[in-house]
Amino acid sequence: MTILSTDELDLLFSPAFTLSEELKVQYFNPALSTLLQLPPRKIKEQKVKELFPLDERFWNDLKERTQEQGSAISEEIDFSIGSENYTFVFRLKKVDSLILCVSNDLSVEKSLHGKYREQLELLKKSHQQVVQADKVRALGELTAGISHEINNPLTVASGNNELLGFALETEDLNEQREILTQCHGNIDEALTRIQTIIAGMKGFLHQDSQGEDKKEYIELKSVIDNSLKLTQGTLDSASIKSVVNIPEGGHVVLGNQTRLEQIVINLIQNATDSMRDAGVLNPTLKIDLKRNPEKHQISLNISDNGPGVSTEVKDQIFENFFTTKEMGKGTGLGLSLCQKIAEDHQGSLRLIDKEGGAHFELCLPIIEVSSFASNDEIFSKLNDIHGKKILVVDNDVTILNLCQKFMESTSFIFIGSTGGEEALEVLNKYDVDAVITDLNMPGIDGSTFVKHLRQSYGPVPVFYLSDTSGMDQYKKDKEALNLSGMLVKPFKSSELVSLLEEAFKG
Amino acid sequence: MSKFQIDLTLNAGQAIVSLEGVMDEDMVLEKVQGLNEETLIFDFDKVTSINSCGIRDWITFISSKATDSKIVYRKCPKVIIEQLNMVKGFLPEGAQIESFYAPFFCESCENEEMVLLSPNHIKGRKAPTNLPCSQCKTEGIEFDALESQYFHFLPEA
């Protein structure tokens, strides 16, 4: 293959030129003249450093490397010509006694990328504001119900306070001890209930300093419970019966508690409005959780026996600003935001076809899959000790969250699982570099889990996680199951990290 | 202040669109999207620069206009001529260049100037040779670019 002729180099859209030994321009194509905005007489035989406003060392370094290795590529370099800013990469090649230089103009790409990132940040902020506004709106709509909820314990506290007053008027307080204790207990319970309701409201409205992106391991049951606490008053005032069905065992997802509550509250409110407006007799709201092991998902289902969603609108209900409510009664953002929140959790929200009423299904990935999805961008850096994937198996979400927090500031990638069976299923599909497992778990215990793991997974380092009562089991299994160590609860971040680092050193 | 502005003048059956500033990804052509006059004259005199995004948006815009209107380009600066020569579609089929700037240099007083020419001044892609310098009045200022490349958008004969 012959070197390109100058006629052919003239056809290039990017600047190309040749340099002498003294780095003076010998040949150049029209694109160079266009870039530099100089006529040919001001380019030919000029030193390249005079033409490009770059440090002389840049060209000298490139020339040296070209002469040593035959060719050289520069790093991305920024410079200005007139009022225009440019980013270029230059490639040099030795051709006989000359150096051929071709270039790649990255200016537009870099500028667009910068603008894209800026716009994305602005969009994120706007979105957060919309999410917050929707929460405020939702809470506003719940005000009547919440007032009702607070009013009940207030009435109890007030009534018991009056009884206290009567009891305190008697001469012998010892005789009234039982009533006094009872009243005190009732008042305490009532005030705690009010505090819980207000804390729930504050928690719902609170905007985390990390924004709404902070995710941790949460039990979906707590999402349902908290959402019902906030909406109970509304449900009661509409005489709606709520039926909650949560099967045994954990239903843990990696998510943002408040945002998931936002979905559930939105769906409960929609169901309430629908049944109340239609005047449904015996209105009932059903909430249940189902595991779908084949799809590695948990589904949270909310259904009612109202009029349902009509076929005319069901394709539009998740669109922004679509609402079936009267002007001023709905922003039309609720369901579209809920769907966005579901997608942010690598899940989905959809309307299920059903006779008699509406049924919404929120699907979320089981935590092992969530962990992988959220760490996706880190997976490309897994070539050295940094970036090892650590699977932690424990049915206690506080332990999972603690381990996740401890590993956040390290290069270890945390993946959580709430049980041995689920962990084995995921290990069949994904690779990990170490396993830390609790000993006492519902379903299969830690020891049985590791036995199964050793049969099908190979020599990955495995650690037990338990309090001191687990030491005997550890000693028994150490040789037989080739255990690498034990982490004793309670443990510090440094203990967890040094245990793992030690395992990967060998 | 926007880096790009449009000034629009409508006469009977004719629109004169004066473009000013930088034609890039931030360029907004909304003001002229609805134009459907018989003749559309685009005056590029005050255009200072153009990048690939501006070129792309311009081609999309002008190709939609070229089907229904007669297109005329007026006072094209060097940056626009360079695009005319490089990018297919920048000057749509059937469009006309009314005038353009060409760079000249006076060897006597070393004055550099842009001279406004029309296609009639160029024969066989050769620049006129008898133009006087605007500063020292010496005749025969030299064309200060490569003729075959600069006048590529004009017919050879």
XYZ file of C-alpha atoms in Angstrom:
663
model
C 0.000 0.000 0.000
C 1.473 3.359 -1.043
C 1.454 6.492 1.038
C -1.326 8.862 0.104
C -0.469 11.554 -2.441
C -1.044 15.230 -1.744
C -4.060 15.156 -4.100
C -5.596 12.551 -1.886
C -4.675 14.374 1.308
C -6.365 17.455 -0.173
C -9.629 15.524 -0.063
C -9.547 15.028 3.719
C -11.995 17.047 5.795
C -9.509 17.227 8.675
C -6.270 19.175 8.592
C -3.240 17.272 7.301
C 0.258 18.580 6.722
C 3.869 17.544 6.465
C 6.716 18.920 8.575
C 10.398 19.165 7.923
C 13.072 18.176 10.406
C 12.877 21.730 11.775
C 9.100 21.337 12.196
C 8.316 23.740 9.367
C 5.191 23.153 7.290
C 6.016 21.839 3.836
C 2.679 20.668 2.485
C -0.777 21.331 3.887
C -4.309 20.572 2.763
C -7.153 23.163 2.428
C -8.665 21.995 5.724
C -5.596 23.340 7.562
C -5.966 26.727 5.912
C -9.640 26.709 6.919
C -8.833 25.790 10.517
C -6.106 28.387 10.928
C -8.021 31.006 8.877
C -4.730 31.891 7.206
C -3.871 32.236 3.521
C -1.378 29.754 2.011
C 1.484 32.273 2.007
C 1.268 32.507 5.790
C 1.366 28.767 6.314
C 4.014 27.390 3.987
C 7.480 27.176 5.537
C 6.185 28.475 8.853
C 7.152 26.705 12.074
C 4.235 24.652 13.306
C 4.524 26.149 16.794
C 3.877 29.588 15.271
C 0.707 28.364 13.634
C -0.828 26.501 16.567
C -0.879 28.347 19.927
C 0.639 25.372 21.769
C 3.680 24.947 23.944
C 6.813 24.192 21.873
C 7.388 21.112 24.032
C 4.178 19.586 22.662
C 5.549 19.417 19.105
C 9.107 18.556 20.185
C 7.858 15.660 22.255
C 5.734 14.361 19.368
C 8.638 14.714 16.964
C 10.963 12.785 19.295
C 8.512 9.950 19.729
C 7.863 9.812 15.981
C 11.566 9.582 15.266
C 12.067 6.856 17.890
C 9.016 4.743 17.147
C 8.106 5.698 13.591
C 4.797 7.238 14.641
C 3.143 8.952 17.610
C -0.303 10.035 18.804
C -0.828 13.102 20.955
C -3.159 13.393 23.913
C -6.286 15.546 23.464
C -5.104 19.115 23.328
C -7.076 22.343 23.680
C -6.216 25.596 21.957
C -7.916 28.733 20.640
C -7.726 30.409 17.269
C -9.342 33.810 17.287
C -12.506 33.454 19.330
C -12.935 29.756 18.569
C -11.920 27.016 21.003
C -10.698 23.702 19.645
C -9.871 20.233 20.923
C -7.702 18.142 18.651
C -5.748 14.912 18.552
C -2.712 14.766 16.237
C -1.154 11.663 14.740
C 2.360 11.822 13.273
C 4.190 9.374 11.049
C 7.670 9.436 9.651
C 7.576 9.400 5.841
C 11.073 9.503 4.347
C 12.648 12.727 5.556
C 9.356 14.343 6.420
C 6.797 13.917 9.183
C 3.200 13.491 8.064
C 0.674 14.893 10.489
C -3.053 14.164 10.370
C -5.583 15.324 12.928
C -8.972 14.629 14.461
C -11.161 17.567 15.452
C -13.006 16.686 18.681
C -14.167 20.245 19.377
C -17.841 19.849 18.585
C -18.053 16.466 20.311
C -16.449 17.854 23.474
C -18.633 20.941 23.479
C -21.812 18.933 22.945
C -20.807 16.488 25.669
C -20.286 19.344 28.113
C -23.668 20.855 27.223
C -25.339 17.470 27.469
C -23.998 16.936 30.984
C -25.125 20.423 31.986
C -28.613 19.891 30.622
C -28.793 16.496 32.292
C -27.952 18.056 35.663
C -30.596 20.729 35.152
C -33.102 18.066 34.159
C -32.267 16.023 37.242
C -32.797 19.056 39.454
C -36.085 19.869 37.731
C -37.173 16.283 38.104
C -36.336 16.328 41.810
C -38.395 19.470 42.195
C -41.303 17.848 40.398
C -41.012 14.751 42.583
C -40.963 16.902 45.701
C -43.926 18.936 44.466
C -45.823 15.737 43.857
C -45.101 14.569 47.389
C -46.369 17.845 48.782
C -49.462 17.551 46.644
C -50.015 13.967 47.770
C -49.623 14.938 51.379
C -51.954 17.875 50.874
C -54.598 15.534 49.564
C -54.122 13.333 52.589
C -54.489 16.206 55.032
C -58.134 15.555 55.827
C -57.392 11.900 56.465
C -54.291 12.662 58.502
C -56.222 15.193 60.598
C -58.747 12.467 61.275
C -55.946 10.094 62.192
C -54.428 12.553 64.623
C -57.823 13.522 66.015
C -58.529 10.003 67.243
C -55.512 9.654 69.540
C -55.947 13.314 70.544
C -59.450 12.486 71.692
C -58.129 9.479 73.618
C -55.382 11.588 75.210
C -57.825 14.340 76.052
C -60.342 11.944 77.576
C -57.744 10.172 79.654
C -56.299 13.471 80.745
C -59.736 14.437 82.080
C -59.947 11.162 83.972
C -56.486 11.849 85.363
C -57.770 15.183 86.572
C -60.667 13.532 88.411
C -58.396 10.883 89.901
C -55.920 13.495 91.136
C -58.738 15.258 93.045
C -59.235 12.268 95.372
C -57.585 12.353 98.746
C -55.897 8.980 98.685
C -53.979 8.703 95.412
C -52.898 5.161 96.227
C -56.499 4.035 95.732
C -56.433 5.513 92.234
C -53.113 3.919 91.293
C -54.715 1.548 88.769
C -56.688 4.282 87.015
C -53.693 6.634 87.073
C -51.461 3.953 85.521
C -54.062 3.121 82.909
C -54.629 6.760 81.959
C -50.906 7.396 81.793
C -50.465 4.389 79.508
C -53.326 5.456 77.240
C -52.031 9.020 76.977
C -48.530 7.752 76.261
C -49.824 5.425 73.538
C -51.923 8.186 71.982
C -49.036 10.657 71.936
C -46.723 8.037 70.460
C -49.295 7.415 67.743
C -49.445 11.135 66.935
C -45.648 11.338 66.890
C -45.495 8.377 64.540
C -47.986 9.965 62.147
C -46.116 13.266 62.128
C -42.756 11.517 61.789
C -44.197 9.611 58.850
C -45.286 12.866 57.201
C -41.923 14.481 57.816
C -40.084 11.426 56.589
C -42.214 11.333 53.462
C -41.560 14.987 52.689
C -37.920 14.922 53.663
C -35.573 15.384 50.763
C -32.436 13.382 51.395
C -29.166 15.315 51.040
C -28.078 12.746 48.447
C -31.282 13.462 46.610
C -33.802 10.772 46.000
C -31.127 8.469 44.618
C -30.003 6.995 47.935
C -30.821 3.290 47.945
C -30.546 0.753 50.699
C -31.990 -2.642 51.552
C -35.571 -2.282 52.669
C -38.406 -4.582 53.563
C -41.373 -3.947 51.303
C -43.647 -4.712 54.255
C -42.400 -1.515 55.916
C -43.153 0.426 52.728
C -46.728 -0.893 52.788
C -47.116 -0.280 56.539
C -45.840 3.305 56.385
C -47.972 4.104 53.361
C -51.077 2.757 55.077
C -50.297 4.787 58.201
C -50.415 7.958 56.130
C -53.487 6.978 54.167
C -55.521 5.204 56.869
C -57.476 8.323 57.707
C -58.457 8.820 54.082
C -59.439 5.174 53.743
C -61.494 5.315 56.936
C -63.309 8.476 55.932
C -64.279 6.802 52.642
C -65.214 3.618 54.533
C -62.739 1.617 52.470
C -61.660 -1.700 53.903
C -58.001 -2.533 53.346
C -56.881 -6.140 53.068
C -53.145 -6.765 53.212
C -51.648 -10.136 52.361
C -47.921 -10.542 52.915
C -46.585 -14.109 52.810
C -44.040 -15.402 55.271
C -40.393 -14.610 54.751
C -38.599 -11.438 53.757
C -39.417 -9.296 50.742
C -36.325 -7.203 50.564
C -35.430 -4.900 47.708
C -32.648 -2.401 47.082
C -34.462 0.885 46.923
C -35.350 4.253 48.301
C -37.965 3.855 51.035
C -39.568 7.260 50.529
C -39.830 6.987 46.773
C -41.376 3.544 46.947
C -43.862 4.843 49.534
C -44.649 7.612 47.061
C -45.734 4.990 44.531
C -47.881 3.071 47.012
C -49.514 6.224 48.405
C -50.281 7.470 44.887
C -51.894 4.153 43.976
C -53.900 4.013 47.224
C -55.122 7.577 46.671
C -56.148 6.857 43.097
C -58.045 3.748 44.236
C -59.715 5.731 47.029
C -60.763 8.557 44.709
C -62.052 6.114 42.124
C -64.164 4.082 44.555
C -65.477 7.120 46.401
C -66.428 8.997 43.218
C -68.205 5.911 41.853
C -70.071 5.370 45.107
C -68.947 1.745 45.309
C -70.725 -0.381 47.902
C -68.316 -2.209 50.235
C -65.237 -0.584 48.725
C -62.162 -2.723 49.291
C -58.497 -2.108 48.701
C -56.239 -5.151 48.459
C -52.470 -5.055 48.809
C -50.293 -8.121 48.432
C -46.724 -9.182 47.788
C -45.683 -12.071 45.565
C -42.278 -13.519 44.780
C -41.520 -14.549 41.199
C -38.299 -16.568 41.490
C -38.101 -17.328 37.743
C -38.002 -13.657 36.856
C -36.000 -12.741 39.992
C -38.721 -10.292 40.928
C -41.041 -9.326 43.728
C -44.410 -7.870 42.789
C -46.409 -5.510 44.962
C -50.029 -5.529 43.844
C -52.648 -2.918 44.659
C -56.193 -3.575 43.484
C -59.660 -2.300 44.214
C -63.271 -3.096 43.376
C -64.026 0.302 41.890
C -65.049 1.038 38.285
C -61.538 0.305 37.000
C -59.699 2.091 34.189
C -61.682 2.467 30.992
C -60.277 1.024 27.767
C -60.322 4.507 26.201
C -57.741 5.855 28.605
C -55.732 2.882 29.772
C -53.001 3.461 27.157
C -52.589 7.052 28.338
C -52.625 6.793 32.102
C -48.839 6.753 32.435
C -48.342 9.798 30.207
C -47.210 13.089 31.702
C -50.048 15.481 32.552
C -52.764 12.973 31.709
C -55.554 13.018 34.266
C -59.182 12.012 34.393
C -59.834 14.367 37.292
C -61.402 17.806 37.013
C -59.258 20.869 36.505
C -57.339 21.683 39.654
C -57.905 18.270 41.179
C -54.956 16.409 39.733
C -51.634 17.352 38.166
C -51.584 14.279 35.963
C -48.048 13.588 37.055
C -48.718 10.948 39.701
C -48.659 7.766 37.624
C -45.978 8.942 35.195
C -43.754 9.788 38.165
C -44.550 6.454 39.794
C -43.549 4.653 36.627
C -40.318 6.644 36.479
C -39.560 5.764 40.105
C -40.189 2.088 39.330
C -37.814 2.271 36.347
C -35.190 4.001 38.501
C -35.344 0.873 40.664
C -34.837 -1.367 37.598
C -38.487 -2.334 37.973
C -41.800 -1.644 36.307
C -45.275 -0.380 37.072
C -48.185 -1.497 34.975
C -51.919 -1.777 34.867
C -53.125 -5.382 34.806
C -56.249 -6.216 32.860
C -58.922 -7.224 35.333
C -62.667 -7.569 35.584
C -64.208 -5.265 38.159
C -61.776 -2.676 39.467
C -58.212 -1.616 38.836
C -55.096 -3.670 39.529
C -51.662 -2.117 39.478
C -48.548 -4.250 39.678
C -45.226 -2.846 40.821
C -42.414 -5.272 39.984
C -39.004 -4.860 41.569
C -35.922 -7.017 41.127
C -34.824 -9.197 44.005
C -31.895 -7.594 45.717
C -29.154 -9.671 44.143
C -30.122 -8.521 40.656
C -30.581 -4.941 41.890
C -27.081 -4.943 43.313
C -25.646 -5.996 39.968
C -27.653 -3.451 38.030
C -26.696 -0.601 40.300
C -23.015 -1.543 40.100
C -23.005 -1.997 36.353
C -20.625 0.837 35.607
C -18.065 -0.542 38.056
C -17.957 -3.998 36.472
C -15.619 -2.911 33.731
C -12.814 -2.371 36.267
C -12.544 -5.867 37.666
C -8.995 -6.813 36.700
C -7.182 -6.382 40.009
C -7.974 -6.658 43.730
C -9.990 -3.514 43.414
C -13.510 -4.218 42.268
C -13.975 -7.715 43.736
C -17.645 -8.684 43.998
C -18.628 -9.734 47.503
C -21.913 -11.534 48.048
C -23.315 -11.022 51.554
C -26.136 -13.371 52.569
C -28.180 -12.365 55.613
C -31.928 -12.180 56.242
C -31.427 -9.083 58.421
C -31.601 -5.962 56.229
C -29.745 -3.876 58.818
C -26.707 -6.152 58.416
C -26.971 -5.922 54.626
C -27.178 -2.122 54.790
C -24.276 -2.003 57.232
C -22.059 -4.141 54.985
C -23.044 -2.054 51.994
C -22.160 1.122 53.850
C -18.808 -0.292 55.011
C -17.898 -1.333 51.469
C -18.962 1.973 49.887
C -15.653 3.602 50.727
C -13.636 0.602 49.524
C -13.086 -0.858 46.087
C -15.143 -3.956 46.931
C -18.467 -4.259 45.176
C -21.296 -5.224 47.511
C -24.066 -7.576 46.441
C -26.741 -8.553 48.948
C -29.021 -11.545 49.346
C -31.566 -12.326 52.025
C -31.375 -16.112 51.944
C -29.367 -19.138 50.895
C -31.810 -20.405 48.266
C -31.988 -17.073 46.432
C -28.225 -16.657 46.681
C -27.642 -20.074 45.069
C -30.001 -19.199 42.195
C -28.161 -16.009 41.491
C -24.740 -17.701 41.778
C -25.850 -19.986 38.960
C -26.088 -16.958 36.703
C -23.541 -14.430 37.982
C -19.934 -14.601 39.192
C -18.789 -13.351 42.584
C -15.323 -13.278 44.144
C -16.183 -13.993 47.782
C -19.181 -14.901 49.935
C -20.030 -13.827 53.469
C -22.973 -15.718 54.910
C -24.990 -15.523 58.099
C -25.350 -18.849 59.870
C -28.877 -18.603 61.227
C -31.314 -17.877 58.448
C -34.853 -19.021 57.656
C -35.021 -21.595 54.877
C -31.573 -23.178 54.506
C -29.038 -22.128 57.113
C -25.569 -20.795 56.324
C -23.789 -24.135 56.696
C -26.186 -25.938 54.322
C -25.938 -23.064 51.887
C -22.146 -23.334 51.769
C -22.331 -27.135 51.291
C -24.497 -26.578 48.187
C -22.219 -23.765 47.058
C -19.116 -25.966 47.262
C -20.785 -28.622 45.120
C -21.583 -26.312 42.263
C -19.493 -23.179 42.519
C -15.868 -23.980 43.225
C -13.166 -22.538 45.474
C -14.486 -19.031 46.090
C -13.482 -17.648 49.543
C -16.348 -18.066 52.029
C -16.702 -16.472 55.439
C -19.228 -17.107 58.178
C -20.987 -14.166 59.776
C -22.374 -14.745 63.243
C -22.108 -13.825 66.883
C -19.828 -15.904 69.171
C -22.427 -18.683 69.362
C -21.520 -19.549 65.779
C -17.855 -20.306 66.597
C -18.499 -24.014 67.175
C -20.178 -24.424 63.795
C -17.334 -22.487 62.188
C -14.681 -24.756 63.735
C -16.646 -27.812 62.651
C -17.045 -26.597 59.041
C -13.700 -24.864 58.560
C -11.817 -27.806 57.054
C -14.743 -29.660 55.568
C -16.110 -26.621 53.716
C -12.765 -24.848 53.207
C -13.854 -21.692 54.998
C -11.567 -18.661 54.813
C -12.616 -17.055 58.069
C -15.359 -15.778 60.336
C -16.683 -12.301 60.966
C -18.047 -11.987 64.466
C -21.015 -9.713 65.161
C -20.880 -6.924 66.108
C -18.043 -5.976 63.772
C -16.316 -2.822 62.602
C -15.728 -1.677 59.070
C -11.972 -2.262 59.425
C -12.537 -5.882 60.471
C -14.672 -6.622 57.437
C -12.256 -4.951 55.029
C -9.066 -6.549 56.404
C -10.705 -9.983 56.357
C -11.452 -9.590 52.651
C -8.100 -8.054 51.764
C -6.293 -10.888 53.509
C -8.285 -13.457 51.517
C -7.353 -11.870 48.187
C -3.703 -11.411 48.993
C -3.002 -15.109 48.580
C -27.165 37.587 24.639
C -27.669 34.905 21.975
C -24.677 34.112 19.786
C -26.925 33.935 16.752
C -29.561 36.372 15.526
C -31.920 36.652 12.606
C -33.293 39.811 11.106
C -36.222 39.351 8.751
C -37.540 41.771 6.134
C -40.540 40.930 4.020
C -41.246 42.568 0.681
C -43.742 41.582 -1.942
C -43.070 37.916 -2.642
C -39.601 38.161 -1.149
C -38.029 37.632 2.255
C -34.588 38.921 3.144
C -33.107 36.975 6.032
C -29.994 38.538 7.577
C -28.033 36.087 9.680
C -25.623 37.249 12.344
C -23.179 35.522 14.645
C -22.301 31.870 15.200
C -24.126 29.055 13.460
C -23.770 26.139 15.859
C -25.833 23.701 17.967
C -27.484 26.617 19.775
C -28.699 28.257 16.570
C -32.461 28.726 16.543
C -34.190 29.024 13.169
C -37.742 29.185 14.497
C -38.213 32.713 13.174
C -37.777 31.582 9.597
C -39.265 28.076 9.698
C -42.616 29.280 8.386
C -41.261 31.274 5.433
C -42.895 30.419 2.129
C -42.232 33.499 0.015
C -41.426 33.021 -3.647
C -37.854 34.186 -3.152
C -35.796 33.758 -0.001
C -32.600 35.801 0.166
C -30.156 34.791 2.888
C -27.606 37.437 3.748
C -24.584 35.843 5.444
C -22.563 39.068 5.752
C -22.457 39.020 9.557
C -21.970 35.301 10.082
C -18.703 34.839 11.971
C -18.363 31.057 12.209
C -20.144 27.786 11.653
C -19.550 24.270 13.005
C -20.770 20.812 12.010
C -23.949 21.124 14.099
C -24.793 24.448 12.494
C -24.131 22.980 9.061
C -26.408 20.029 9.765
C -29.259 22.200 11.033
C -28.847 24.602 8.146
C -29.016 21.835 5.551
C -32.159 20.417 7.175
C -33.753 23.850 7.135
C -32.729 24.982 3.654
C -33.617 21.696 1.956
C -37.183 22.084 3.262
C -37.368 25.582 1.762
C -35.696 24.837 -1.560
C -38.644 22.818 -2.841
C -41.086 25.727 -2.711
C -38.978 28.869 -2.956
C -36.152 30.295 -4.985
C -33.084 30.454 -2.750
C -30.442 33.176 -3.036
C -27.269 33.454 -0.945
C -25.893 36.960 -0.563
C -22.561 38.263 0.759
C -21.212 34.873 1.729
C -18.114 35.250 3.933
C -15.111 32.934 3.644
C -16.396 30.577 6.373
C -19.560 29.996 4.329
C -17.713 29.568 1.031
C -15.563 26.912 2.701
C -18.733 25.012 3.629
C -20.252 25.451 0.186
C -17.181 23.783 -1.237
C -17.080 20.935 1.280
C -20.589 20.001 2.239
C -23.168 18.642 -0.168
C -26.517 20.236 0.350
C -25.283 23.449 1.941
C -26.163 25.149 -1.318
C -29.304 23.328 -2.414
C -30.004 22.381 -6.024
C -31.195 25.354 -8.001
C -30.037 27.914 -5.446
C -28.068 30.924 -6.572
C -25.043 32.747 -5.153
C -25.610 36.437 -5.637
C -22.375 37.632 -4.017
C -19.525 36.433 -1.873
C -16.321 37.633 -0.253
C -12.886 36.600 -1.481
C -9.547 37.261 0.239
C -6.992 39.495 -1.485
C -3.525 40.716 -0.590
C -1.651 43.775 -1.769
C 2.063 43.136 -2.227
C 2.788 46.855 -2.261
C 1.416 47.819 1.120
C 0.715 44.310 2.532
C -2.920 45.184 3.053
C -5.248 42.190 3.436
C -8.865 42.688 2.502
C -12.037 40.816 1.715
C -13.480 41.909 -1.632
C -17.131 41.435 -2.441
C -17.491 39.648 -5.751
C -20.300 38.140 -7.755
C -20.048 34.942 -9.841
C -19.774 37.113 -12.958
C -16.332 38.252 -11.815
C -14.996 34.716 -11.947
C -14.159 33.061 -15.245
C -12.946 29.519 -15.304
C -12.482 29.562 -11.523
C -9.895 32.301 -11.815
C -9.925 35.401 -9.608
C -9.917 38.869 -11.237
C -6.410 40.286 -11.524
C -7.061 44.004 -11.994
C -8.619 45.000 -8.706
C -7.137 48.016 -6.925
C -5.988 47.963 -3.317
C -8.448 49.873 -1.140
C -5.567 51.382 0.858
C -2.736 52.300 -1.539
C -4.822 52.089 -4.716
C -2.175 49.949 -6.455
C -3.850 47.864 -9.112
C -3.534 44.125 -9.285
C -4.062 42.888 -5.721
C -3.486 39.142 -5.494
C -6.020 36.530 -4.648
C -4.969 35.155 -1.260
C -6.161 31.535 -1.351
C -6.097 28.562 -3.747
C -8.339 29.428 -6.718
C -9.229 25.862 -7.674
C -10.405 25.200 -4.166
C -12.004 28.525 -3.251
C -14.027 28.844 -6.452
C -14.916 25.154 -6.603
C -18.610 25.985 -6.057
C -18.656 27.906 -9.343
C -18.798 26.295 -12.791
C -15.458 25.502 -14.341
C -16.111 27.162 -17.655
